[in-house]
Amino acid sequence: MELLHLSNYTISNHYELCSMPPYCVVEFIDETYDGQSVVDIIPTCWMTEEQNECFWPSGRNVTKAVKDRQKPEESWPKYSIRVLGWA
């Protein structure tokens, strides 16, 4: 998987995205689990400006990061997504 340097991800971008509905339901385009599409809820601020990719934390505290709407870290990988809805 590709790692992204957040050189184009600014504080203003983060807060602009976070002013949208707090969460969105996304399908991970290139990911499957047991042959099924992977769908999850993510904080809106994890999406790129184009809303076709998102950052995803590594490690075991994903649920806490989602609940806290944690700001993406430079070490997080980026995945292709399709937005299915907003929450």
Short mmCIF file of C-alpha atoms in Angstrom, two decimals:
data_model
loop_
_atom_site.label_atom_id
_atom_site.label_comp_id
_atom_site.label_asym_id
_atom_site.label_seq_id
_atom_site.Cartn_x
_atom_site.Cartn_y
_atom_site.Cartn_z
CA MET A 1 0.00 0.00 0.00
CA GLU A 2 1.09 3.52 -0.77
CA LEU A 3 2.07 5.88 2.04
CA LEU A 4 1.19 9.51 1.54
CA HIS A 5 3.16 12.46 2.78
CA LEU A 6 0.69 15.05 3.98
CA SER A 7 2.43 17.97 2.26
CA ASN A 8 -0.84 19.05 0.62
CA TYR A 9 -2.93 18.37 3.70
CA THR A 10 -3.07 21.65 5.60
CA ILE A 11 -4.71 22.65 8.86
CA SER A 12 -7.28 24.71 6.93
CA ASN A 13 -8.15 21.66 4.78
CA HIS A 14 -8.59 19.59 7.94
CA TYR A 15 -10.99 22.04 9.55
CA GLU A 16 -12.88 22.64 6.29
CA LEU A 17 -13.51 18.91 5.92
CA CYS A 18 -14.39 18.61 9.61
CA SER A 19 -17.05 21.33 9.22
CA MET A 20 -18.98 18.93 6.97
CA PRO A 21 -21.16 16.19 8.52
CA PRO A 22 -18.90 14.50 11.07
CA TYR A 23 -18.91 11.03 9.52
CA CYS A 24 -19.39 9.35 6.18
CA VAL A 25 -20.03 5.79 5.09
CA VAL A 26 -17.50 4.69 2.49
CA GLU A 27 -16.74 1.67 0.35
CA PHE A 28 -13.04 0.85 0.06
CA ILE A 29 -12.61 0.42 -3.71
CA ASP A 30 -9.58 -1.89 -3.85
CA GLU A 31 -10.23 -3.83 -0.64
CA THR A 32 -12.29 -6.98 -0.06
CA TYR A 33 -12.91 -9.25 2.91
CA ASP A 34 -13.97 -12.85 2.18
CA GLY A 35 -14.84 -11.75 -1.36
CA GLN A 36 -17.12 -8.95 -0.16
CA SER A 37 -16.71 -5.19 -0.52
CA VAL A 38 -15.38 -3.43 2.57
CA VAL A 39 -17.71 -0.70 3.88
CA ASP A 40 -17.05 1.34 7.01
CA ILE A 41 -17.81 4.63 8.68
CA ILE A 42 -15.01 7.18 8.87
CA PRO A 43 -14.64 10.75 10.11
CA THR A 44 -15.14 13.14 7.21
CA CYS A 45 -11.82 14.78 8.05
CA TRP A 46 -10.02 11.56 7.04
CA MET A 47 -11.01 12.10 3.41
CA THR A 48 -8.89 13.94 0.88
CA GLU A 49 -10.32 17.12 -0.63
CA GLU A 50 -11.40 15.20 -3.73
CA GLN A 51 -13.39 12.83 -1.49
CA ASN A 52 -12.12 9.79 -3.40
CA GLU A 53 -9.43 8.68 -0.93
CA CYS A 54 -9.10 8.50 2.82
CA PHE A 55 -6.45 8.02 5.44
CA TRP A 56 -6.71 4.96 7.70
CA PRO A 57 -4.83 4.51 10.98
CA SER A 58 -2.53 1.58 11.56
CA GLY A 59 -2.81 -0.26 14.84
CA ARG A 60 -5.44 -1.50 17.20
CA ASN A 61 -7.15 1.71 18.31
CA VAL A 62 -9.10 2.37 15.11
CA THR A 63 -12.45 2.54 16.93
CA LYS A 64 -11.12 5.18 19.33
CA ALA A 65 -9.59 7.16 16.46
CA VAL A 66 -12.95 7.11 14.63
CA LYS A 67 -14.92 8.16 17.73
CA ASP A 68 -12.45 10.96 18.53
CA ARG A 69 -12.27 12.07 14.88
CA GLN A 70 -8.51 12.06 15.29
CA LYS A 71 -6.55 14.18 12.82
CA PRO A 72 -4.79 11.95 10.24
CA GLU A 73 -1.11 11.29 10.87
CA GLU A 74 1.59 11.29 8.22
CA SER A 75 2.26 7.60 8.83
CA TRP A 76 -1.31 6.55 7.94
CA PRO A 77 -1.79 4.82 4.59
CA LYS A 78 -4.27 6.20 2.08
CA TYR A 79 -7.02 4.14 0.40
CA SER A 80 -9.33 4.68 -2.58
CA ILE A 81 -12.96 5.09 -1.51
CA ARG A 82 -16.46 5.79 -2.78
CA VAL A 83 -18.73 7.81 -0.48
CA LEU A 84 -22.05 6.05 0.11
CA GLY A 85 -23.59 8.51 2.58
CA TRP A 86 -23.12 11.05 5.37
CA ALA A 87 -23.90 10.88 9.08
#
